[in-house]
Amino acid sequence: MRYLEITVPEGKRRAVLNILEDEGIDYVASDETSGREYTAVVRFPVPTQAVEPLLDRLKRTGVGDEARVVVIDAETVISEGFATLQEQYSYGGQTGARTSRQVLRTKADELTPPFPIYAAMLLISAIVATAGLLADSPAVVIGAMVIAPLLGPALAANIGIVTGDARLKSTGFRYQLVGVGLVVAASIGLAVLARLAGLEPAGVDIVVATELEERVSPNLFSLAVALGAGIAGILSLTRGFSEAIVGVMIAAALIPPSAAVGITVAWGMSGAATGAAALVVVNLLSVNLAALATLWIAGYRPQGLFDVSPTRRPTYTYAAIFGIGLLVLAVPLASVTLLDFHTTELESTTEAEVEDVLTDPRYEEFEIEDIVIELDGNYPVQSVDRVIVTVSSQNAGTEPGLADHLYREISPQTDDPIVVEVQYIVAEERGPTEQGDTANGQETDAQDGPLRVSKARA
């Protein structure tokens, strides 16, 4: 429920009161005596659903921007007339209240802080996210998401598009682009300092950290967070749900990938940086496309019949830009997704092939301990590089020909040139050390004992 107070300009009092009486609204009107070209102040409660159509109708009668309208949340209204009005605007018995277009603009403005505060909060979020990714700490990364004020700009841009508010649209897009740039720049600076300070060994494959790895080689499932965040963000504004939780979702889609870009740039890993940057752009497009589509489907339009057509065209234009960009960038994400499926399938197939090979009497003393599929590290779209099979037995030493045998069985399962590596563990021993032999059966002793390795190559 809402309580409206309208300061009526001179010459519009009768028109305003006629509309309210026609709608069956109980109102209180008092004369305006300040001498500021206003003739009356009208106050009345209305259902939330009635605010937007009522204000649109008032504007069509000439009560436009010169009138002052205040919309206040109302806790309770006790009136038989109001109950009838509420039933009238329940839209088929649904009592859920859609926020009016006018209030929606105000909420978007409130969720978009002044730029100095916005920049400061994003810089803090970037520092925390970078530290969390370098430390491979999910808890710290989540903390960075909580403090990032990204909900307002993400939604303001699309509210501005569908309602024809150019100021709101430009502010929203500007804040989004500048915000992501600030996070990337801050992450580069902090990561460079961390590397120079020796917090991570120079030249280390930094993306082995789980929190980083999933952001530099994203798959199609990464889209789910961003699309869900955009839809939930609009629903939180239009239906009065908690915006704080939705803000964390949007930050989850943008802050960690942006920080990952900065870290991989600082480490000179161009392929990984490209993958993380692609995820940032994909998530930006996804959030905006989902928000724009949800607003349009929810029926938000500029007021007046003649405003719909001009606004429909830019809405479709922006939707096409977001959609085409998303489809183009989804191609490498689809490749990563297919690789994930292939890796899982190859691991399962390899396990079956190894079990079958070990049924041979020559290898009956061996048991499977582990199977690992290693990728080549060429981000963002990798390929299978190595299959590592770990077997155990009671006796030390390698089994000549086992690596070659496994290679012949496993290599047809993938189109990539691979290395099949067999590692041997002595069951009764502790503290693994390494020895090795190559696929041609030539053995070379390593420094220590029980773990031995044999390999077969393409």
Short mmCIF file of N, CA and C in Angstrom, two decimals, residues 259-402:
data_model
loop_
_atom_site.label_atom_id
_atom_site.label_comp_id
_atom_site.label_asym_id
_atom_site.label_seq_id
_atom_site.Cartn_x
_atom_site.Cartn_y
_atom_site.Cartn_z
N ALA A 259 38.95 -9.55 -10.68
CA ALA A 259 40.19 -9.70 -9.92
C ALA A 259 41.10 -10.75 -10.55
N ALA A 260 40.50 -11.81 -11.10
CA ALA A 260 41.29 -12.85 -11.77
C ALA A 260 42.01 -12.29 -12.99
N VAL A 261 41.37 -11.37 -13.70
CA VAL A 261 42.04 -10.71 -14.84
C VAL A 261 43.30 -10.00 -14.36
N GLY A 262 43.15 -9.22 -13.27
CA GLY A 262 44.30 -8.49 -12.75
C GLY A 262 45.43 -9.39 -12.31
N ILE A 263 45.12 -10.49 -11.62
CA ILE A 263 46.16 -11.40 -11.12
C ILE A 263 46.90 -12.06 -12.28
N THR A 264 46.16 -12.56 -13.27
CA THR A 264 46.82 -13.25 -14.38
C THR A 264 47.62 -12.29 -15.26
N VAL A 265 47.17 -11.04 -15.36
CA VAL A 265 47.97 -10.04 -16.08
C VAL A 265 49.27 -9.80 -15.33
N ALA A 266 49.20 -9.68 -14.01
CA ALA A 266 50.42 -9.46 -13.21
C ALA A 266 51.38 -10.62 -13.34
N TRP A 267 50.87 -11.82 -13.52
CA TRP A 267 51.73 -13.00 -13.66
C TRP A 267 52.13 -13.26 -15.12
N GLY A 268 51.68 -12.40 -16.03
CA GLY A 268 52.06 -12.53 -17.43
C GLY A 268 51.44 -13.71 -18.13
N MET A 269 50.29 -14.16 -17.66
CA MET A 269 49.61 -15.32 -18.26
C MET A 269 48.50 -14.81 -19.18
N SER A 270 48.86 -14.53 -20.42
CA SER A 270 47.92 -13.89 -21.34
C SER A 270 46.70 -14.76 -21.63
N GLY A 271 46.91 -16.06 -21.79
CA GLY A 271 45.78 -16.94 -22.09
C GLY A 271 44.78 -16.99 -20.95
N ALA A 272 45.28 -17.11 -19.72
CA ALA A 272 44.40 -17.13 -18.57
C ALA A 272 43.70 -15.79 -18.39
N ALA A 273 44.42 -14.68 -18.66
CA ALA A 273 43.80 -13.36 -18.57
C ALA A 273 42.69 -13.20 -19.60
N THR A 274 42.90 -13.75 -20.79
CA THR A 274 41.87 -13.70 -21.82
C THR A 274 40.62 -14.46 -21.38
N GLY A 275 40.80 -15.63 -20.78
CA GLY A 275 39.66 -16.40 -20.30
C GLY A 275 38.89 -15.67 -19.23
N ALA A 276 39.60 -15.07 -18.26
CA ALA A 276 38.93 -14.34 -17.20
C ALA A 276 38.22 -13.10 -17.74
N ALA A 277 38.86 -12.40 -18.70
CA ALA A 277 38.24 -11.21 -19.29
C ALA A 277 36.98 -11.59 -20.06
N ALA A 278 37.03 -12.72 -20.76
CA ALA A 278 35.84 -13.18 -21.47
C ALA A 278 34.70 -13.45 -20.50
N LEU A 279 35.02 -14.02 -19.34
CA LEU A 279 33.98 -14.28 -18.34
C LEU A 279 33.39 -12.97 -17.81
N VAL A 280 34.22 -11.95 -17.60
CA VAL A 280 33.73 -10.66 -17.13
C VAL A 280 32.73 -10.08 -18.14
N VAL A 281 33.12 -10.07 -19.42
CA VAL A 281 32.26 -9.50 -20.45
C VAL A 281 30.98 -10.31 -20.60
N VAL A 282 31.10 -11.62 -20.58
CA VAL A 282 29.92 -12.48 -20.68
C VAL A 282 28.96 -12.21 -19.52
N ASN A 283 29.49 -12.09 -18.32
CA ASN A 283 28.63 -11.85 -17.16
C ASN A 283 28.00 -10.47 -17.20
N LEU A 284 28.73 -9.47 -17.67
CA LEU A 284 28.13 -8.13 -17.83
C LEU A 284 26.96 -8.18 -18.81
N LEU A 285 27.19 -8.81 -19.95
CA LEU A 285 26.13 -8.92 -20.94
C LEU A 285 24.94 -9.72 -20.39
N SER A 286 25.23 -10.79 -19.67
CA SER A 286 24.17 -11.64 -19.15
C SER A 286 23.31 -10.90 -18.12
N VAL A 287 23.96 -10.21 -17.20
CA VAL A 287 23.22 -9.45 -16.17
C VAL A 287 22.30 -8.42 -16.83
N ASN A 288 22.84 -7.68 -17.79
CA ASN A 288 22.04 -6.63 -18.42
C ASN A 288 20.94 -7.19 -19.31
N LEU A 289 21.23 -8.27 -20.04
CA LEU A 289 20.21 -8.87 -20.88
C LEU A 289 19.07 -9.44 -20.04
N ALA A 290 19.42 -10.14 -18.96
CA ALA A 290 18.39 -10.72 -18.10
C ALA A 290 17.55 -9.63 -17.44
N ALA A 291 18.21 -8.56 -16.97
CA ALA A 291 17.47 -7.47 -16.34
C ALA A 291 16.55 -6.78 -17.33
N LEU A 292 17.05 -6.53 -18.54
CA LEU A 292 16.25 -5.84 -19.55
C LEU A 292 15.04 -6.69 -19.96
N ALA A 293 15.27 -7.98 -20.19
CA ALA A 293 14.17 -8.85 -20.59
C ALA A 293 13.12 -8.97 -19.49
N THR A 294 13.57 -9.07 -18.23
CA THR A 294 12.63 -9.19 -17.12
C THR A 294 11.78 -7.94 -16.97
N LEU A 295 12.39 -6.77 -17.12
CA LEU A 295 11.64 -5.51 -17.04
C LEU A 295 10.60 -5.41 -18.15
N TRP A 296 10.99 -5.77 -19.34
CA TRP A 296 10.07 -5.65 -20.48
C TRP A 296 8.91 -6.63 -20.33
N ILE A 297 9.23 -7.86 -19.92
CA ILE A 297 8.18 -8.86 -19.73
C ILE A 297 7.24 -8.45 -18.60
N ALA A 298 7.80 -7.79 -17.57
CA ALA A 298 6.98 -7.34 -16.45
C ALA A 298 6.07 -6.17 -16.82
N GLY A 299 6.24 -5.63 -18.01
CA GLY A 299 5.32 -4.60 -18.49
C GLY A 299 5.73 -3.18 -18.22
N TYR A 300 6.99 -2.94 -17.91
CA TYR A 300 7.43 -1.56 -17.65
C TYR A 300 7.65 -0.84 -18.97
N ARG A 301 6.98 0.30 -19.11
CA ARG A 301 7.04 1.12 -20.31
C ARG A 301 7.05 2.59 -19.89
N PRO A 302 7.47 3.48 -20.76
CA PRO A 302 7.30 4.90 -20.46
C PRO A 302 5.82 5.25 -20.51
N GLN A 303 5.44 6.32 -19.84
CA GLN A 303 4.03 6.66 -19.80
C GLN A 303 3.57 7.27 -21.11
N GLY A 304 2.32 7.06 -21.41
CA GLY A 304 1.75 7.64 -22.62
C GLY A 304 1.86 6.71 -23.80
N LEU A 305 0.81 6.63 -24.59
CA LEU A 305 0.80 5.73 -25.74
C LEU A 305 1.85 6.12 -26.77
N PHE A 306 2.12 7.41 -26.90
CA PHE A 306 3.04 7.85 -27.93
C PHE A 306 4.50 7.65 -27.55
N ASP A 307 4.76 7.30 -26.29
CA ASP A 307 6.13 7.06 -25.86
C ASP A 307 6.56 5.61 -26.03
N VAL A 308 5.62 4.73 -26.24
CA VAL A 308 5.96 3.31 -26.27
C VAL A 308 6.80 2.96 -27.48
N SER A 309 6.41 3.43 -28.67
CA SER A 309 7.10 3.06 -29.89
C SER A 309 8.56 3.53 -29.90
N PRO A 310 8.85 4.80 -29.57
CA PRO A 310 10.25 5.22 -29.56
C PRO A 310 11.09 4.45 -28.56
N THR A 311 10.50 4.03 -27.46
CA THR A 311 11.27 3.32 -26.45
C THR A 311 11.41 1.84 -26.81
N ARG A 312 10.47 1.29 -27.54
CA ARG A 312 10.57 -0.10 -27.93
C ARG A 312 11.79 -0.32 -28.82
N ARG A 313 12.07 0.62 -29.72
CA ARG A 313 13.20 0.45 -30.63
C ARG A 313 14.54 0.38 -29.89
N PRO A 314 14.87 1.35 -29.01
CA PRO A 314 16.14 1.21 -28.28
C PRO A 314 16.19 -0.02 -27.38
N THR A 315 15.03 -0.42 -26.84
CA THR A 315 15.02 -1.63 -26.01
C THR A 315 15.40 -2.84 -26.83
N TYR A 316 14.81 -2.97 -28.02
CA TYR A 316 15.16 -4.08 -28.89
C TYR A 316 16.62 -3.99 -29.35
N THR A 317 17.09 -2.75 -29.59
CA THR A 317 18.48 -2.58 -30.03
C THR A 317 19.46 -3.05 -28.96
N TYR A 318 19.23 -2.60 -27.73
CA TYR A 318 20.12 -3.02 -26.65
C TYR A 318 20.02 -4.53 -26.42
N ALA A 319 18.82 -5.07 -26.49
CA ALA A 319 18.65 -6.51 -26.31
C ALA A 319 19.41 -7.28 -27.38
N ALA A 320 19.38 -6.77 -28.63
CA ALA A 320 20.11 -7.43 -29.72
C ALA A 320 21.62 -7.36 -29.49
N ILE A 321 22.10 -6.20 -29.03
CA ILE A 321 23.53 -6.05 -28.76
C ILE A 321 23.97 -7.02 -27.67
N PHE A 322 23.20 -7.05 -26.58
CA PHE A 322 23.54 -7.96 -25.48
C PHE A 322 23.50 -9.41 -25.94
N GLY A 323 22.44 -9.76 -26.68
CA GLY A 323 22.25 -11.15 -27.11
C GLY A 323 23.31 -11.61 -28.09
N ILE A 324 23.62 -10.79 -29.10
CA ILE A 324 24.62 -11.18 -30.10
C ILE A 324 26.00 -11.30 -29.46
N GLY A 325 26.33 -10.31 -28.61
CA GLY A 325 27.62 -10.38 -27.92
C GLY A 325 27.73 -11.63 -27.06
N LEU A 326 26.64 -11.98 -26.42
CA LEU A 326 26.62 -13.16 -25.56
C LEU A 326 26.80 -14.44 -26.38
N LEU A 327 26.14 -14.51 -27.53
CA LEU A 327 26.26 -15.69 -28.38
C LEU A 327 27.68 -15.86 -28.90
N VAL A 328 28.30 -14.74 -29.30
CA VAL A 328 29.67 -14.81 -29.83
C VAL A 328 30.63 -15.31 -28.76
N LEU A 329 30.51 -14.74 -27.55
CA LEU A 329 31.43 -15.12 -26.48
C LEU A 329 31.10 -16.48 -25.87
N ALA A 330 29.90 -16.96 -26.14
CA ALA A 330 29.52 -18.27 -25.60
C ALA A 330 30.20 -19.42 -26.33
N VAL A 331 30.74 -19.14 -27.52
CA VAL A 331 31.40 -20.20 -28.30
C VAL A 331 32.60 -20.79 -27.55
N PRO A 332 33.56 -19.95 -27.08
CA PRO A 332 34.67 -20.56 -26.32
C PRO A 332 34.20 -21.19 -25.01
N LEU A 333 33.15 -20.64 -24.40
CA LEU A 333 32.62 -21.25 -23.18
C LEU A 333 32.05 -22.62 -23.47
N ALA A 334 31.41 -22.75 -24.64
CA ALA A 334 30.89 -24.05 -25.03
C ALA A 334 32.02 -25.05 -25.26
N SER A 335 33.14 -24.57 -25.81
CA SER A 335 34.29 -25.45 -26.03
C SER A 335 34.84 -25.97 -24.71
N VAL A 336 34.90 -25.07 -23.70
CA VAL A 336 35.38 -25.49 -22.38
C VAL A 336 34.41 -26.50 -21.76
N THR A 337 33.12 -26.27 -21.96
CA THR A 337 32.11 -27.19 -21.43
C THR A 337 32.27 -28.57 -22.06
N LEU A 338 32.46 -28.61 -23.38
CA LEU A 338 32.66 -29.89 -24.06
C LEU A 338 33.92 -30.58 -23.56
N LEU A 339 34.97 -29.79 -23.30
CA LEU A 339 36.20 -30.37 -22.77
C LEU A 339 35.97 -30.99 -21.39
N ASP A 340 35.18 -30.31 -20.56
CA ASP A 340 34.86 -30.86 -19.24
C ASP A 340 34.14 -32.20 -19.37
N PHE A 341 33.17 -32.24 -20.28
CA PHE A 341 32.45 -33.50 -20.50
C PHE A 341 33.41 -34.59 -21.01
N HIS A 342 34.28 -34.20 -21.95
CA HIS A 342 35.21 -35.16 -22.53
C HIS A 342 36.18 -35.67 -21.47
N THR A 343 36.66 -34.78 -20.60
CA THR A 343 37.59 -35.18 -19.55
C THR A 343 36.95 -36.18 -18.59
N THR A 344 35.71 -35.89 -18.22
CA THR A 344 34.99 -36.81 -17.33
C THR A 344 34.78 -38.17 -17.99
N GLU A 345 34.39 -38.12 -19.26
CA GLU A 345 34.18 -39.38 -19.99
C GLU A 345 35.48 -40.15 -20.15
N LEU A 346 36.58 -39.43 -20.43
CA LEU A 346 37.87 -40.08 -20.62
C LEU A 346 38.35 -40.72 -19.32
N GLU A 347 38.12 -40.06 -18.21
CA GLU A 347 38.52 -40.62 -16.92
C GLU A 347 37.77 -41.92 -16.63
N SER A 348 36.46 -41.90 -16.93
CA SER A 348 35.66 -43.10 -16.71
C SER A 348 36.10 -44.24 -17.63
N THR A 349 36.34 -43.89 -18.90
CA THR A 349 36.77 -44.90 -19.87
C THR A 349 38.15 -45.45 -19.52
N THR A 350 39.04 -44.56 -19.08
CA THR A 350 40.39 -45.00 -18.71
C THR A 350 40.34 -45.97 -17.54
N GLU A 351 39.50 -45.70 -16.58
CA GLU A 351 39.37 -46.60 -15.44
C GLU A 351 38.93 -47.99 -15.88
N ALA A 352 37.96 -48.03 -16.81
CA ALA A 352 37.49 -49.33 -17.30
C ALA A 352 38.59 -50.05 -18.09
N GLU A 353 39.34 -49.29 -18.91
CA GLU A 353 40.41 -49.91 -19.70
C GLU A 353 41.54 -50.43 -18.81
N VAL A 354 41.88 -49.65 -17.77
CA VAL A 354 42.94 -50.09 -16.87
C VAL A 354 42.52 -51.35 -16.13
N GLU A 355 41.29 -51.38 -15.65
CA GLU A 355 40.81 -52.57 -14.97
C GLU A 355 40.87 -53.79 -15.89
N ASP A 356 40.51 -53.57 -17.16
CA ASP A 356 40.53 -54.67 -18.11
C ASP A 356 41.97 -55.15 -18.38
N VAL A 357 42.91 -54.20 -18.52
CA VAL A 357 44.31 -54.57 -18.77
C VAL A 357 44.90 -55.31 -17.58
N LEU A 358 44.56 -54.88 -16.37
CA LEU A 358 45.14 -55.50 -15.17
C LEU A 358 44.60 -56.91 -14.90
N THR A 359 43.58 -57.33 -15.66
CA THR A 359 43.14 -58.73 -15.54
C THR A 359 44.10 -59.69 -16.23
N ASP A 360 45.01 -59.14 -17.06
CA ASP A 360 46.03 -59.97 -17.70
C ASP A 360 46.90 -60.60 -16.60
N PRO A 361 47.19 -61.89 -16.69
CA PRO A 361 48.01 -62.56 -15.66
C PRO A 361 49.35 -61.88 -15.41
N ARG A 362 49.90 -61.21 -16.42
CA ARG A 362 51.19 -60.56 -16.23
C ARG A 362 51.12 -59.42 -15.22
N TYR A 363 49.88 -58.83 -15.07
CA TYR A 363 49.75 -57.65 -14.22
C TYR A 363 48.84 -57.91 -13.03
N GLU A 364 48.64 -59.19 -12.69
CA GLU A 364 47.65 -59.50 -11.67
C GLU A 364 48.04 -58.98 -10.27
N GLU A 365 49.33 -58.68 -10.08
CA GLU A 365 49.75 -58.19 -8.76
C GLU A 365 49.41 -56.70 -8.55
N PHE A 366 48.99 -56.00 -9.62
CA PHE A 366 48.75 -54.55 -9.53
C PHE A 366 47.27 -54.23 -9.27
N GLU A 367 47.04 -53.16 -8.53
CA GLU A 367 45.69 -52.65 -8.28
C GLU A 367 45.67 -51.15 -8.59
N ILE A 368 44.53 -50.69 -9.10
CA ILE A 368 44.39 -49.27 -9.41
C ILE A 368 44.30 -48.46 -8.10
N GLU A 369 45.09 -47.39 -8.03
CA GLU A 369 45.01 -46.46 -6.90
C GLU A 369 44.36 -45.15 -7.29
N ASP A 370 44.69 -44.62 -8.47
CA ASP A 370 44.17 -43.32 -8.86
C ASP A 370 44.35 -43.14 -10.36
N ILE A 371 43.45 -42.31 -10.94
CA ILE A 371 43.57 -41.92 -12.35
C ILE A 371 43.37 -40.41 -12.43
N VAL A 372 44.31 -39.71 -13.04
CA VAL A 372 44.26 -38.26 -13.16
C VAL A 372 44.40 -37.87 -14.62
N ILE A 373 43.50 -37.00 -15.09
CA ILE A 373 43.59 -36.45 -16.44
C ILE A 373 44.17 -35.04 -16.32
N GLU A 374 45.35 -34.81 -16.88
CA GLU A 374 45.97 -33.49 -16.82
C GLU A 374 45.77 -32.77 -18.15
N LEU A 375 45.48 -31.46 -18.07
CA LEU A 375 45.32 -30.63 -19.26
C LEU A 375 46.62 -29.89 -19.55
N ASP A 376 46.70 -29.31 -20.75
CA ASP A 376 47.98 -28.73 -21.18
C ASP A 376 48.24 -27.33 -20.64
N GLY A 377 47.26 -26.70 -19.98
CA GLY A 377 47.48 -25.38 -19.40
C GLY A 377 47.44 -24.24 -20.40
N ASN A 378 47.02 -24.51 -21.63
CA ASN A 378 46.88 -23.44 -22.63
C ASN A 378 45.50 -22.80 -22.50
N TYR A 379 45.37 -21.88 -21.55
CA TYR A 379 44.09 -21.24 -21.29
C TYR A 379 43.75 -20.27 -22.42
N PRO A 380 42.46 -19.97 -22.62
CA PRO A 380 41.32 -20.45 -21.85
C PRO A 380 40.76 -21.80 -22.31
N VAL A 381 41.01 -22.20 -23.56
CA VAL A 381 40.50 -23.47 -24.07
C VAL A 381 41.65 -24.46 -24.10
N GLN A 382 41.66 -25.40 -23.18
CA GLN A 382 42.75 -26.35 -23.05
C GLN A 382 42.44 -27.64 -23.81
N SER A 383 43.38 -28.57 -23.74
CA SER A 383 43.17 -29.91 -24.31
C SER A 383 43.85 -30.92 -23.39
N VAL A 384 43.49 -32.18 -23.56
CA VAL A 384 44.05 -33.23 -22.73
C VAL A 384 45.52 -33.42 -23.09
N ASP A 385 46.39 -33.44 -22.07
CA ASP A 385 47.82 -33.57 -22.30
C ASP A 385 48.38 -34.88 -21.77
N ARG A 386 47.87 -35.35 -20.63
CA ARG A 386 48.50 -36.48 -19.97
C ARG A 386 47.46 -37.27 -19.18
N VAL A 387 47.58 -38.58 -19.21
CA VAL A 387 46.77 -39.46 -18.38
C VAL A 387 47.71 -40.15 -17.42
N ILE A 388 47.51 -39.94 -16.13
CA ILE A 388 48.38 -40.51 -15.11
C ILE A 388 47.61 -41.62 -14.38
N VAL A 389 48.13 -42.82 -14.46
CA VAL A 389 47.52 -43.99 -13.81
C VAL A 389 48.44 -44.42 -12.67
N THR A 390 47.93 -44.43 -11.48
CA THR A 390 48.71 -44.88 -10.32
C THR A 390 48.23 -46.26 -9.91
N VAL A 391 49.20 -47.21 -9.85
CA VAL A 391 48.89 -48.59 -9.44
C VAL A 391 49.77 -48.96 -8.26
N SER A 392 49.32 -49.92 -7.51
CA SER A 392 50.10 -50.37 -6.35
C SER A 392 50.34 -51.87 -6.44
N SER A 393 51.44 -52.30 -5.82
CA SER A 393 51.75 -53.73 -5.75
C SER A 393 52.60 -53.97 -4.51
N GLN A 394 52.85 -55.23 -4.19
CA GLN A 394 53.65 -55.59 -3.03
C GLN A 394 55.14 -55.54 -3.34
N ASN A 395 55.48 -55.47 -4.61
CA ASN A 395 56.89 -55.52 -5.00
C ASN A 395 57.33 -54.19 -5.59
N ALA A 396 58.57 -53.82 -5.32
CA ALA A 396 59.13 -52.60 -5.90
C ALA A 396 59.50 -52.87 -7.35
N GLY A 397 59.49 -51.83 -8.15
CA GLY A 397 59.90 -51.94 -9.54
C GLY A 397 58.76 -51.70 -10.50
N THR A 398 59.11 -51.39 -11.74
CA THR A 398 58.12 -51.14 -12.78
C THR A 398 57.87 -52.42 -13.57
N GLU A 399 56.78 -52.44 -14.29
CA GLU A 399 56.43 -53.59 -15.13
C GLU A 399 56.67 -53.21 -16.58
N PRO A 400 57.70 -53.74 -17.22
CA PRO A 400 57.99 -53.37 -18.61
C PRO A 400 56.78 -53.64 -19.51
N GLY A 401 56.47 -52.67 -20.32
CA GLY A 401 55.40 -52.84 -21.29
C GLY A 401 54.02 -52.42 -20.81
N LEU A 402 53.82 -52.19 -19.50
CA LEU A 402 52.49 -51.83 -19.02
C LEU A 402 52.06 -50.46 -19.55
#
